[in-house]
Short mmCIF file of C-alpha atoms in Angstrom, two decimals:
data_model
loop_
_atom_site.label_atom_id
_atom_site.label_comp_id
_atom_site.label_asym_id
_atom_site.label_seq_id
_atom_site.Cartn_x
_atom_site.Cartn_y
_atom_site.Cartn_z
CA MET X 1 2.13 35.17 -63.33
CA VAL X 2 -0.44 37.64 -61.84
CA GLY X 3 -2.85 35.85 -63.02
CA LEU X 4 -1.59 32.50 -61.96
CA LEU X 5 -1.69 34.37 -58.02
CA ALA X 6 -5.50 35.15 -58.58
CA SER X 7 -6.14 31.82 -59.59
CA LEU X 8 -4.81 30.29 -56.21
CA THR X 9 -5.86 33.18 -54.59
CA HIS X 10 -9.20 32.52 -55.91
CA HIS X 11 -9.17 28.77 -55.66
CA PHE X 12 -6.67 29.03 -52.53
CA PRO X 13 -9.16 30.56 -49.31
CA SER X 14 -6.92 31.91 -46.43
CA PRO X 15 -5.49 29.28 -44.10
CA TYR X 16 -7.06 31.19 -41.21
CA SER X 17 -10.42 31.19 -42.24
CA SER X 18 -12.24 27.76 -40.31
CA TYR X 19 -9.50 26.26 -37.63
CA PRO X 20 -11.22 25.62 -35.13
CA LEU X 21 -9.45 23.42 -32.68
CA LEU X 22 -6.83 26.32 -32.66
CA ARG X 23 -8.44 28.93 -31.39
CA GLN X 24 -5.83 31.50 -32.84
CA SER X 25 -7.05 35.19 -33.87
CA THR X 26 -4.83 36.04 -36.47
CA THR X 27 -5.00 39.16 -39.19
CA VAL X 28 -5.67 37.87 -43.33
CA HIS X 29 -4.07 40.31 -46.19
CA SER X 30 -6.83 40.62 -48.43
CA SER X 31 -4.62 41.39 -51.35
CA VAL X 32 -1.54 38.76 -52.54
CA SER X 33 1.80 40.26 -54.86
CA SER X 34 4.50 38.11 -56.10
CA SER X 35 6.94 39.37 -53.43
CA ALA X 36 4.50 37.45 -51.21
CA PHE X 37 4.00 34.73 -53.11
CA LEU X 38 7.87 34.79 -52.64
CA ASN X 39 7.59 35.17 -49.07
CA HIS X 40 5.58 31.67 -48.56
CA GLN X 41 5.70 32.70 -44.44
CA GLU X 42 3.06 35.21 -45.54
CA TRP X 43 0.67 32.40 -46.88
CA PHE X 44 1.93 29.56 -44.34
CA PRO X 45 2.85 31.49 -40.88
CA LEU X 46 3.64 29.02 -37.67
CA TRP X 47 0.97 28.49 -34.71
CA LYS X 48 1.97 28.31 -31.71
CA PHE X 49 -0.57 26.16 -29.02
CA SER X 50 -0.71 26.68 -25.05
CA ARG X 51 -0.16 23.15 -24.44
CA SER X 52 1.74 20.68 -27.81
CA PRO X 53 4.72 21.40 -29.13
CA ARG X 54 5.34 24.29 -32.14
CA ILE X 55 4.24 22.27 -34.93
CA GLU X 56 5.85 22.74 -38.34
CA LEU X 57 4.64 22.24 -42.43
CA LYS X 58 6.35 23.16 -45.08
CA PRO X 59 5.16 25.39 -47.22
CA LEU X 60 2.28 23.92 -50.70
CA LEU X 61 2.75 26.95 -53.29
CA THR X 62 6.82 25.57 -53.89
CA LEU X 63 5.23 22.76 -55.83
CA VAL X 64 4.15 25.88 -58.16
CA SER X 65 8.13 26.29 -59.37
CA SER X 66 9.63 23.17 -57.76
CA SER X 67 7.71 19.98 -59.79
CA ARG X 68 5.79 18.93 -61.76
CA PRO X 69 2.58 16.51 -61.48
CA SER X 70 2.53 13.79 -62.68
CA ARG X 71 -0.83 12.48 -65.83
CA ARG X 72 -2.03 10.53 -63.24
CA VAL X 73 -2.41 13.26 -61.00
CA PHE X 74 -4.40 15.17 -63.99
CA GLU X 75 -5.86 12.25 -64.66
CA VAL X 76 -7.15 11.51 -60.74
CA CYS X 77 -8.43 15.77 -61.25
CA SER X 78 -10.26 15.37 -63.82
CA GLY X 79 -11.99 12.19 -62.95
CA ILE X 80 -12.97 13.01 -59.52
CA SER X 81 -13.06 16.83 -59.51
CA SER X 82 -16.19 18.98 -61.25
CA HIS X 83 -16.27 22.02 -59.55
CA ALA X 84 -14.74 24.90 -59.04
CA ASN X 85 -10.56 23.28 -58.10
CA SER X 86 -8.82 23.07 -61.02
CA CYS X 87 -5.66 20.74 -62.03
CA ILE X 88 -3.30 23.21 -59.92
CA ASP X 89 -5.38 22.85 -56.98
CA MET X 90 -5.16 18.96 -57.69
CA ALA X 91 -1.18 19.08 -58.36
CA MET X 92 -1.12 20.69 -55.02
CA PHE X 93 -3.14 18.50 -52.96
CA PHE X 94 -0.92 15.84 -53.94
CA SER X 95 1.15 17.74 -53.26
CA PHE X 96 1.07 18.70 -49.37
CA PHE X 97 0.11 14.52 -49.01
CA ARG X 98 4.07 14.50 -49.40
CA GLU X 99 5.15 17.15 -47.72
CA ILE X 100 3.17 15.03 -44.11
CA GLY X 101 4.82 11.35 -45.96
CA LEU X 102 2.34 9.75 -48.66
CA ASP X 103 4.10 9.39 -52.07
CA GLU X 104 2.05 9.13 -55.45
CA LYS X 105 0.30 6.29 -54.83
CA GLU X 106 -0.92 7.03 -50.88
CA THR X 107 -2.73 9.93 -52.52
CA GLU X 108 -4.21 7.83 -54.71
CA LEU X 109 -5.55 5.25 -52.77
CA LEU X 110 -6.62 7.37 -50.77
CA LEU X 111 -8.94 9.66 -52.89
CA GLU X 112 -10.43 6.70 -54.68
CA ARG X 113 -11.18 5.24 -50.70
CA ASN X 114 -12.35 9.22 -49.56
CA PRO X 115 -13.55 10.92 -52.82
CA SER X 116 -15.42 13.21 -50.54
CA LEU X 117 -11.77 14.78 -49.69
CA SER X 118 -11.75 16.39 -53.44
CA LEU X 119 -15.04 18.13 -53.03
CA ILE X 120 -13.02 20.57 -49.33
CA SER X 121 -10.68 23.32 -49.91
CA LEU X 122 -7.31 22.01 -48.69
CA ASP X 123 -7.55 24.26 -45.93
CA SER X 124 -10.09 21.97 -44.62
CA VAL X 125 -7.46 19.15 -44.93
CA ARG X 126 -5.41 20.71 -43.35
CA THR X 127 -6.80 22.42 -40.22
CA GLN X 128 -6.93 18.07 -39.86
CA ILE X 129 -4.11 17.07 -40.11
CA LEU X 130 -2.64 20.06 -37.67
CA ASN X 131 -4.64 19.33 -35.18
CA LEU X 132 -3.98 15.02 -35.25
CA GLN X 133 -0.79 16.36 -34.98
CA CYS X 134 -1.51 18.79 -31.96
CA VAL X 135 -2.34 15.43 -29.29
CA GLY X 136 0.73 12.92 -31.14
CA ILE X 137 0.10 11.53 -33.95
CA ASP X 138 2.69 12.73 -36.59
CA GLY X 139 5.06 11.19 -39.32
CA LEU X 140 5.17 7.91 -39.55
CA GLU X 141 1.70 7.04 -37.28
CA LEU X 142 -0.17 10.61 -38.87
CA CYS X 143 0.74 8.13 -43.11
CA TYR X 144 -0.23 5.56 -41.53
CA LEU X 145 -3.71 6.41 -39.74
CA ILE X 146 -4.74 9.02 -43.09
CA THR X 147 -4.06 6.18 -44.65
CA LYS X 148 -5.91 3.05 -43.31
CA ASN X 149 -9.49 5.09 -41.95
CA PRO X 150 -8.81 8.24 -44.45
CA LYS X 151 -12.51 9.28 -43.44
CA LEU X 152 -10.63 10.81 -40.13
CA LEU X 153 -9.50 13.81 -42.08
CA THR X 154 -13.28 14.90 -43.72
CA SER X 155 -16.01 13.73 -40.78
CA GLU X 156 -17.47 16.61 -39.00
CA GLU X 157 -16.82 14.47 -35.52
CA ILE X 158 -13.18 14.37 -35.54
CA ASP X 159 -12.59 17.94 -34.11
CA PRO X 160 -15.14 18.29 -31.44
CA PHE X 161 -13.02 14.81 -29.95
CA LEU X 162 -9.83 15.69 -30.47
CA CYS X 163 -10.64 19.55 -29.11
CA PHE X 164 -11.94 17.33 -25.66
CA VAL X 165 -8.54 15.38 -25.96
CA ARG X 166 -6.27 18.39 -25.99
CA ASP X 167 -8.51 20.10 -24.02
CA ASP X 168 -10.54 19.29 -21.78
CA LEU X 169 -7.91 15.88 -21.41
CA GLU X 170 -4.81 17.92 -21.12
CA GLY X 171 -3.60 16.36 -24.32
CA LYS X 172 -2.45 13.27 -21.37
CA ILE X 173 -4.30 10.32 -23.42
CA GLU X 174 -1.01 8.78 -24.82
CA PRO X 175 -0.48 9.15 -28.89
CA SER X 176 -0.51 5.04 -28.93
CA GLN X 177 -4.01 4.67 -27.79
CA LEU X 178 -5.96 7.42 -29.67
CA LYS X 179 -3.79 5.93 -33.29
CA ARG X 180 -6.00 2.03 -32.10
CA LEU X 181 -8.72 4.11 -31.16
CA LEU X 182 -8.28 6.38 -34.34
CA SER X 183 -7.30 3.35 -36.82
CA SER X 184 -10.40 1.11 -35.70
CA THR X 185 -13.25 2.92 -35.21
CA GLU X 186 -15.64 4.58 -37.30
CA PRO X 187 -15.98 8.48 -36.11
CA ARG X 188 -19.81 8.77 -35.93
CA PHE X 189 -18.99 7.26 -33.03
CA LEU X 190 -16.43 9.28 -31.54
CA ALA X 191 -19.53 11.80 -30.89
CA GLY X 192 -20.72 11.93 -27.05
CA PHE X 193 -17.55 10.46 -25.82
CA ASP X 194 -16.49 13.36 -24.25
CA GLN X 195 -20.21 13.14 -22.93
CA LYS X 196 -19.01 9.54 -21.57
CA VAL X 197 -16.25 10.76 -20.48
CA GLN X 198 -17.73 13.49 -18.28
CA LEU X 199 -20.05 9.85 -16.80
CA LEU X 200 -17.28 8.33 -15.13
CA LEU X 201 -16.30 11.37 -13.28
CA GLN X 202 -19.73 11.83 -12.10
CA ARG X 203 -19.96 8.74 -10.84
CA GLY X 204 -16.48 8.56 -8.77
CA ILE X 205 -13.37 8.35 -10.57
CA PRO X 206 -11.17 10.19 -9.23
CA ARG X 207 -9.93 13.21 -12.03
CA GLU X 208 -5.44 12.75 -11.53
CA ASN X 209 -7.27 8.19 -12.27
CA ILE X 210 -9.25 9.33 -15.01
CA PHE X 211 -5.78 9.28 -17.95
CA HIS X 212 -5.18 6.12 -15.73
CA VAL X 213 -8.27 4.11 -16.94
CA LEU X 214 -8.20 5.74 -20.17
CA ASN X 215 -5.44 4.69 -21.70
CA SER X 216 -6.08 0.78 -20.00
CA VAL X 217 -8.95 0.08 -21.44
CA ASN X 218 -9.93 -0.51 -25.45
CA LEU X 219 -11.57 2.85 -25.96
CA HIS X 220 -13.47 2.07 -29.11
CA LYS X 221 -15.48 -1.35 -27.02
CA ALA X 222 -15.60 0.76 -22.79
CA LEU X 223 -16.57 4.06 -25.21
CA CYS X 224 -17.82 4.98 -27.88
CA ARG X 225 -19.17 1.75 -28.68
CA LYS X 226 -21.06 1.20 -25.59
CA SER X 227 -24.12 4.03 -24.70
CA LEU X 228 -24.54 6.45 -21.82
CA GLU X 229 -27.31 4.56 -20.76
CA GLU X 230 -24.93 0.99 -21.32
CA ILE X 231 -22.02 2.50 -19.22
CA ASP X 232 -24.67 4.12 -16.50
CA ASN X 233 -25.49 0.08 -16.05
CA THR X 234 -21.98 -1.13 -15.82
CA LEU X 235 -21.74 1.44 -13.67
CA SER X 236 -24.40 0.59 -11.17
CA PHE X 237 -24.24 -2.71 -11.27
CA LEU X 238 -20.99 -2.58 -10.23
CA SER X 239 -21.18 -0.70 -7.42
CA ARG X 240 -22.67 -3.10 -5.09
CA PHE X 241 -18.90 -5.78 -5.54
CA GLY X 242 -16.63 -2.63 -4.77
CA GLY X 243 -18.12 -0.30 -7.49
CA ILE X 244 -15.27 3.46 -8.55
CA ASP X 245 -12.76 1.30 -6.97
CA LEU X 246 -12.62 -1.79 -9.51
CA ILE X 247 -12.67 -0.21 -12.39
CA VAL X 248 -9.51 2.04 -11.06
CA ARG X 249 -7.30 -0.90 -10.01
CA ARG X 250 -8.59 -3.14 -13.13
CA PRO X 251 -10.03 -0.24 -15.89
CA VAL X 252 -10.24 -3.55 -18.76
CA ILE X 253 -13.38 -4.07 -16.29
CA LEU X 254 -15.53 -1.15 -19.06
CA ASN X 255 -14.38 -3.22 -21.57
CA TYR X 256 -16.87 -6.22 -20.69
CA ASN X 257 -20.51 -6.53 -22.18
CA LEU X 258 -22.56 -5.61 -19.25
CA GLU X 259 -25.39 -8.56 -20.03
CA THR X 260 -23.05 -11.61 -20.63
CA GLN X 261 -20.06 -10.98 -19.53
CA LEU X 262 -20.16 -8.61 -15.90
CA ILE X 263 -23.46 -10.61 -14.81
CA PRO X 264 -23.08 -14.31 -15.52
CA ARG X 265 -19.37 -13.64 -14.06
CA VAL X 266 -21.08 -12.39 -11.14
CA GLY X 267 -23.43 -14.44 -10.58
CA PHE X 268 -21.36 -17.37 -10.95
CA LEU X 269 -19.06 -16.33 -8.21
CA THR X 270 -22.53 -15.28 -5.99
CA LYS X 271 -23.96 -18.94 -6.13
CA LEU X 272 -20.79 -20.60 -5.18
CA GLY X 273 -20.70 -18.22 -2.04
CA GLY X 274 -24.26 -19.19 -1.27
CA GLY X 275 -25.81 -15.95 -2.38
CA ASP X 276 -23.58 -13.81 -0.30
CA GLU X 277 -22.70 -10.91 -2.61
CA GLY X 278 -20.77 -9.20 -0.06
CA ALA X 279 -18.28 -11.86 0.45
CA THR X 280 -18.38 -12.02 -3.85
CA GLY X 281 -17.16 -8.00 -3.56
CA ASN X 282 -14.45 -9.33 -1.46
CA VAL X 283 -13.16 -11.49 -3.80
CA LEU X 284 -13.80 -9.01 -6.56
CA ARG X 285 -11.80 -6.86 -4.79
CA LYS X 286 -8.78 -8.77 -4.27
CA LEU X 287 -8.32 -9.61 -7.17
CA PRO X 288 -10.15 -7.22 -9.50
CA ALA X 289 -8.79 -9.13 -12.71
CA ILE X 290 -11.55 -12.34 -11.61
CA LEU X 291 -13.24 -11.21 -14.01
CA SER X 292 -11.19 -11.84 -17.35
CA TYR X 293 -11.74 -15.02 -16.28
CA SER X 294 -14.82 -16.34 -18.25
CA VAL X 295 -17.06 -18.42 -16.35
CA GLU X 296 -16.54 -21.74 -18.39
CA HIS X 297 -12.73 -21.44 -17.30
CA VAL X 298 -13.82 -20.47 -13.61
CA GLU X 299 -16.29 -23.54 -13.66
CA GLY X 300 -13.97 -26.60 -15.01
CA HIS X 301 -11.41 -24.63 -11.70
CA VAL X 302 -14.14 -25.65 -9.69
CA GLU X 303 -14.58 -28.27 -11.01
CA PHE X 304 -11.26 -30.05 -10.56
CA LEU X 305 -11.30 -29.60 -6.86
CA ARG X 306 -14.98 -30.82 -6.78
CA SER X 307 -13.68 -33.90 -7.78
CA PHE X 308 -9.95 -34.14 -7.55
CA ALA X 309 -9.54 -32.49 -4.25
CA GLY X 310 -12.99 -33.39 -2.40
CA LEU X 311 -14.05 -30.73 -1.32
CA ASN X 312 -17.36 -28.79 -1.85
CA ASP X 313 -18.75 -25.76 -2.94
CA GLU X 314 -18.34 -23.96 1.04
CA GLU X 315 -14.98 -24.96 1.24
CA ILE X 316 -14.10 -24.01 -2.65
CA PHE X 317 -15.09 -20.82 -1.80
CA LYS X 318 -13.76 -20.42 0.47
CA ILE X 319 -9.92 -20.83 -0.59
CA VAL X 320 -11.07 -18.36 -3.29
CA LEU X 321 -11.57 -15.56 -0.93
CA VAL X 322 -8.48 -16.13 0.59
CA PHE X 323 -7.06 -16.98 -2.77
CA PRO X 324 -8.12 -15.62 -5.53
CA ASN X 325 -5.43 -16.51 -8.03
CA VAL X 326 -6.69 -20.29 -7.40
CA ILE X 327 -9.11 -19.23 -10.55
CA SER X 328 -5.72 -18.16 -12.71
CA ALA X 329 -2.99 -20.71 -11.57
CA SER X 330 -3.01 -23.97 -14.41
CA ARG X 331 -5.15 -26.64 -13.69
CA GLU X 332 -2.64 -29.09 -15.38
CA ARG X 333 1.46 -27.76 -14.48
CA LYS X 334 -0.19 -26.55 -11.09
CA LEU X 335 -3.18 -27.61 -9.18
CA HIS X 336 -2.68 -30.96 -10.43
CA PRO X 337 0.36 -31.89 -9.28
CA ARG X 338 0.19 -29.85 -6.02
CA ILE X 339 -3.04 -31.72 -4.73
CA GLU X 340 -1.13 -34.97 -5.54
CA PHE X 341 1.52 -34.69 -3.72
CA LEU X 342 -0.75 -33.37 -0.48
CA LYS X 343 -2.87 -36.95 -1.65
CA GLN X 344 0.87 -38.11 -1.61
CA CYS X 345 0.64 -37.35 2.12
CA GLY X 346 -1.34 -38.84 3.65
CA LEU X 347 -3.64 -35.70 3.50
CA ASN X 348 -7.39 -36.66 3.04
CA SER X 349 -10.03 -34.40 1.48
CA ASN X 350 -10.10 -32.30 5.29
CA GLU X 351 -7.12 -31.61 5.75
CA ILE X 352 -6.00 -30.82 1.96
CA PHE X 353 -8.69 -27.82 2.43
CA ARG X 354 -7.13 -26.87 5.81
CA PHE X 355 -4.16 -27.01 4.28
CA LEU X 356 -4.70 -24.97 1.12
CA ILE X 357 -6.44 -22.26 3.94
CA LYS X 358 -4.00 -21.86 5.39
CA ALA X 359 -0.85 -22.15 2.70
CA PRO X 360 -3.17 -21.17 0.00
CA LEU X 361 0.72 -19.77 -1.88
CA PHE X 362 0.99 -23.44 -2.35
CA LEU X 363 -1.26 -24.00 -5.49
CA GLY X 364 0.57 -20.84 -7.30
CA LEU X 365 4.39 -20.44 -6.26
CA SER X 366 6.87 -22.10 -9.14
CA PHE X 367 8.06 -25.52 -8.59
CA GLU X 368 12.03 -25.03 -10.11
CA GLU X 369 12.40 -21.73 -8.49
CA ASN X 370 10.65 -22.22 -5.47
CA LEU X 371 9.24 -25.12 -4.13
CA ALA X 372 11.40 -27.84 -5.30
CA TYR X 373 14.20 -26.28 -3.63
CA LYS X 374 12.68 -25.72 -0.27
CA LEU X 375 11.76 -29.58 -0.09
CA VAL X 376 15.05 -30.35 -0.64
CA PHE X 377 16.48 -28.27 2.59
CA LEU X 378 13.57 -30.26 4.29
CA VAL X 379 14.43 -33.21 4.03
CA LYS X 380 18.09 -33.25 4.11
CA ILE X 381 17.55 -32.06 7.86
CA GLY X 382 15.68 -34.51 8.21
CA TYR X 383 11.87 -34.66 7.22
CA ARG X 384 10.50 -38.46 5.68
CA TYR X 385 9.33 -37.76 2.38
CA ARG X 386 5.58 -38.15 1.60
CA THR X 387 4.18 -37.76 4.96
CA LYS X 388 2.28 -35.25 6.51
CA ASP X 389 4.70 -33.92 8.64
CA LEU X 390 6.92 -33.02 5.45
CA ALA X 391 3.79 -31.36 4.26
CA VAL X 392 2.87 -29.76 7.30
CA ALA X 393 6.46 -27.77 6.90
CA MET X 394 5.50 -27.27 2.47
CA GLY X 395 3.32 -25.48 3.94
CA SER X 396 5.06 -23.19 7.62
CA ILE X 397 7.79 -21.87 4.93
CA THR X 398 5.40 -21.12 1.75
CA ARG X 399 5.44 -17.29 2.16
CA THR X 400 9.73 -17.51 3.38
CA SER X 401 12.25 -17.22 0.51
CA CYS X 402 14.83 -20.54 -0.31
CA GLN X 403 17.03 -17.97 0.85
CA ASN X 404 15.41 -17.03 4.29
CA LEU X 405 14.80 -20.05 4.24
CA GLN X 406 18.83 -21.41 4.18
CA LYS X 407 20.05 -19.11 5.94
CA VAL X 408 17.76 -19.29 8.96
CA ILE X 409 18.86 -23.68 9.16
CA GLY X 410 21.94 -22.52 9.07
CA LEU X 411 21.38 -19.80 12.34
CA PHE X 412 19.70 -22.42 14.42
CA LEU X 413 23.43 -25.02 13.44
CA SER X 414 24.88 -22.18 14.44
CA TYR X 415 24.14 -21.42 17.43
CA GLY X 416 24.71 -25.31 18.31
CA LEU X 417 21.23 -27.15 17.21
CA SER X 418 20.62 -29.72 15.65
CA CYS X 419 18.78 -30.91 12.85
CA GLU X 420 16.71 -33.22 14.85
CA ASP X 421 16.03 -29.91 17.66
CA ILE X 422 15.09 -28.02 14.00
CA ILE X 423 13.03 -30.64 13.44
CA ALA X 424 10.99 -31.36 16.95
CA MET X 425 11.23 -27.72 17.22
CA SER X 426 9.38 -26.59 13.79
CA LYS X 427 6.61 -29.17 14.31
CA LYS X 428 5.86 -27.37 17.77
CA HIS X 429 5.96 -24.51 15.93
CA PRO X 430 5.61 -24.94 12.05
CA GLN X 431 6.16 -21.07 11.33
CA ILE X 432 9.38 -20.73 12.83
CA LEU X 433 10.85 -21.97 9.29
CA GLN X 434 8.47 -19.07 7.47
CA TYR X 435 10.61 -16.62 10.52
CA ASN X 436 13.10 -13.54 9.45
CA HIS X 437 16.78 -14.36 9.52
CA THR X 438 18.35 -11.02 11.46
CA SER X 439 15.58 -11.05 13.58
CA LEU X 440 15.49 -14.50 14.82
CA GLU X 441 19.24 -13.62 15.56
CA LYS X 442 18.27 -10.98 17.45
CA LYS X 443 16.47 -12.73 19.18
CA MET X 444 18.58 -15.82 20.41
CA GLU X 445 20.44 -13.54 21.64
CA TYR X 446 18.53 -11.72 24.01
CA LEU X 447 17.85 -15.08 25.07
CA LEU X 448 21.17 -16.09 26.13
CA GLU X 449 23.34 -12.53 26.66
CA ASP X 450 20.72 -10.93 28.22
CA MET X 451 17.93 -12.73 30.28
CA GLY X 452 20.75 -15.80 30.30
CA ARG X 453 19.11 -17.91 29.26
CA GLU X 454 19.92 -21.71 27.88
CA ILE X 455 19.54 -22.45 23.33
CA GLY X 456 17.91 -25.21 24.73
CA GLU X 457 14.32 -23.84 25.77
CA LEU X 458 14.07 -23.02 22.04
CA LEU X 459 13.09 -26.79 22.19
CA ALA X 460 10.34 -26.77 25.04
CA PHE X 461 9.04 -23.74 23.79
CA PRO X 462 10.10 -22.45 20.16
CA ALA X 463 7.02 -20.03 19.61
CA PHE X 464 8.59 -17.84 21.62
CA LEU X 465 10.49 -16.50 18.18
CA GLY X 466 7.35 -15.92 17.19
CA TYR X 467 7.29 -12.97 19.65
CA LYS X 468 7.93 -9.43 18.66
CA LEU X 469 10.82 -8.27 20.87
CA ASP X 470 10.82 -4.82 22.10
CA ASP X 471 7.20 -4.75 22.47
CA ARG X 472 6.39 -7.90 24.19
CA ILE X 473 9.21 -10.04 24.96
CA LYS X 474 11.96 -7.07 26.80
CA ALA X 475 8.73 -5.00 27.66
CA ARG X 476 7.09 -7.73 29.47
CA TYR X 477 10.85 -9.28 30.87
CA GLU X 478 11.98 -6.46 32.55
CA LEU X 479 9.11 -5.42 34.37
CA LYS X 480 8.58 -9.56 35.98
CA ARG X 481 12.56 -9.58 37.10
CA LYS X 482 11.42 -7.07 39.41
CA THR X 483 9.02 -9.14 40.99
CA LEU X 484 9.61 -12.64 40.23
CA GLY X 485 13.24 -12.33 39.86
CA GLU X 486 15.25 -14.39 37.28
CA GLY X 487 13.93 -17.90 37.45
CA MET X 488 10.22 -17.38 35.55
CA SER X 489 8.97 -19.42 33.34
CA LEU X 490 9.15 -17.99 29.04
CA ASN X 491 5.48 -19.74 28.43
CA LYS X 492 4.00 -18.40 31.16
CA LEU X 493 5.38 -14.52 30.61
CA LEU X 494 4.48 -14.65 26.55
CA THR X 495 0.87 -16.30 26.09
CA VAL X 496 -1.05 -14.48 28.64
CA SER X 497 -2.84 -11.45 26.67
CA ALA X 498 -2.65 -8.78 27.14
CA GLU X 499 -5.40 -8.16 29.56
CA ARG X 500 -4.88 -10.79 31.67
CA PHE X 501 -1.10 -8.91 31.44
CA SER X 502 -2.21 -6.18 32.93
CA THR X 503 -4.76 -6.66 35.76
CA LYS X 504 -1.19 -9.33 36.89
CA LYS X 505 0.89 -6.60 37.34
CA LYS X 506 -1.85 -4.11 38.88
CA GLU X 507 -2.16 -7.00 41.78
CA GLU X 508 1.87 -7.65 41.72
CA SER X 509 2.26 -4.26 42.05
CA SER X 510 -0.17 -3.51 45.17
CA VAL X 511 1.21 -6.76 47.15
CA HIS X 512 4.73 -5.45 47.07
CA LEU X 513 3.38 -2.11 48.39
CA ILE X 514 1.93 -3.71 51.28
CA GLY X 515 5.02 -6.35 51.83
CA ASP X 516 7.39 -2.88 51.85
#
């Protein structure tokens, strides 16, 4: 027994000999007694991490007394290990991987795929396993990862990378993100990862946002396969169009290749806008996701609007500027049927352009769940199908919900207005159909009860319902009532600009003082 222990001690150096990531100071016993062999915690004590949960691995030496290596294990021993490691060392190697979840066949495959595993100490392998566990990769995910990419256990780039993730990035990179990276990336591409992250921080990404960015991108594409120069060039190019703000809002932009993807896509939008980089930047800031669409995709939408809607490039870019999501709308399911509807209502290309500038959401809303219900409401109260009036009304209600539209119509009817009255008011002031029904009810109550007016006055001046109740209607009415009395014109009261109203107020106050 003593001889066996001495052999094990010779071939198994202290488990504390090399843990650059753990960074713990420990005391190593120089001799091993039979009692130490029975008390395995002197061989493999538990480590405590300041930023990671406690990790426990079962003692490996229990193999010596509890299991016997298979014949295949000895075959692997003799076939792979030709230097100091003995077969009993190899048996413990198999036992170690069995403890973390790999069976004998999987361990044999691991050794065949990465023969260098047999040339390093079990301590080094154990260290790398602990390093992976301390950044959140454990259990089945750990088994899958080392089986998929066994070089992780022997490559020298792994330890600095995991150390940076755990210490500098505070362990806030999601384990699933690390698993995707480590399973698909050659370890050599992890070199310099810390410098690339530091570059992102230096170029303006706030530290509180860096974790969101790193957890949202494809780290293999965005950082590992790109050089520092490539990443820096990408950031410099994007700085002309929104820069860091684009990346924080849409981190996957970092996945794209500068030369083959970003420059052509931005260039196409800039050309469509007549070379106006400022306007292109506005489009990108409104919808950074537009950069995910290929030039061919955007080109197809532009050509459709040219040929089917009769719009020119300047008009198309203006529509994109107010509603960039037009590029993401399906040509077959959304753009074609909606523009066809406008054409059936009698709108020409110029009228279609003005309609889409005022009501661009019309192109993006669901027909079954939104537009169809609104169309039914309008037809029911008397709008004629396939008319310009119906198209204008549809455009005015794109920004309101079906429920609010129904309540607005019900509110007007409850105050004695007919469907014909509602249509007449909406033709004069289309926005009344999209106002919040609760706000409308308060204004109508004030008109009837506080101002003592008739509901019929709304037919002549429906825009009354569009002004703010407290800041405009009440404030001006209470002020003017003192000098003009009760019968003042609603139109004159509310449509005068604030500057002119203030001037007239001073003049009337002076006249009032002279009269007194």
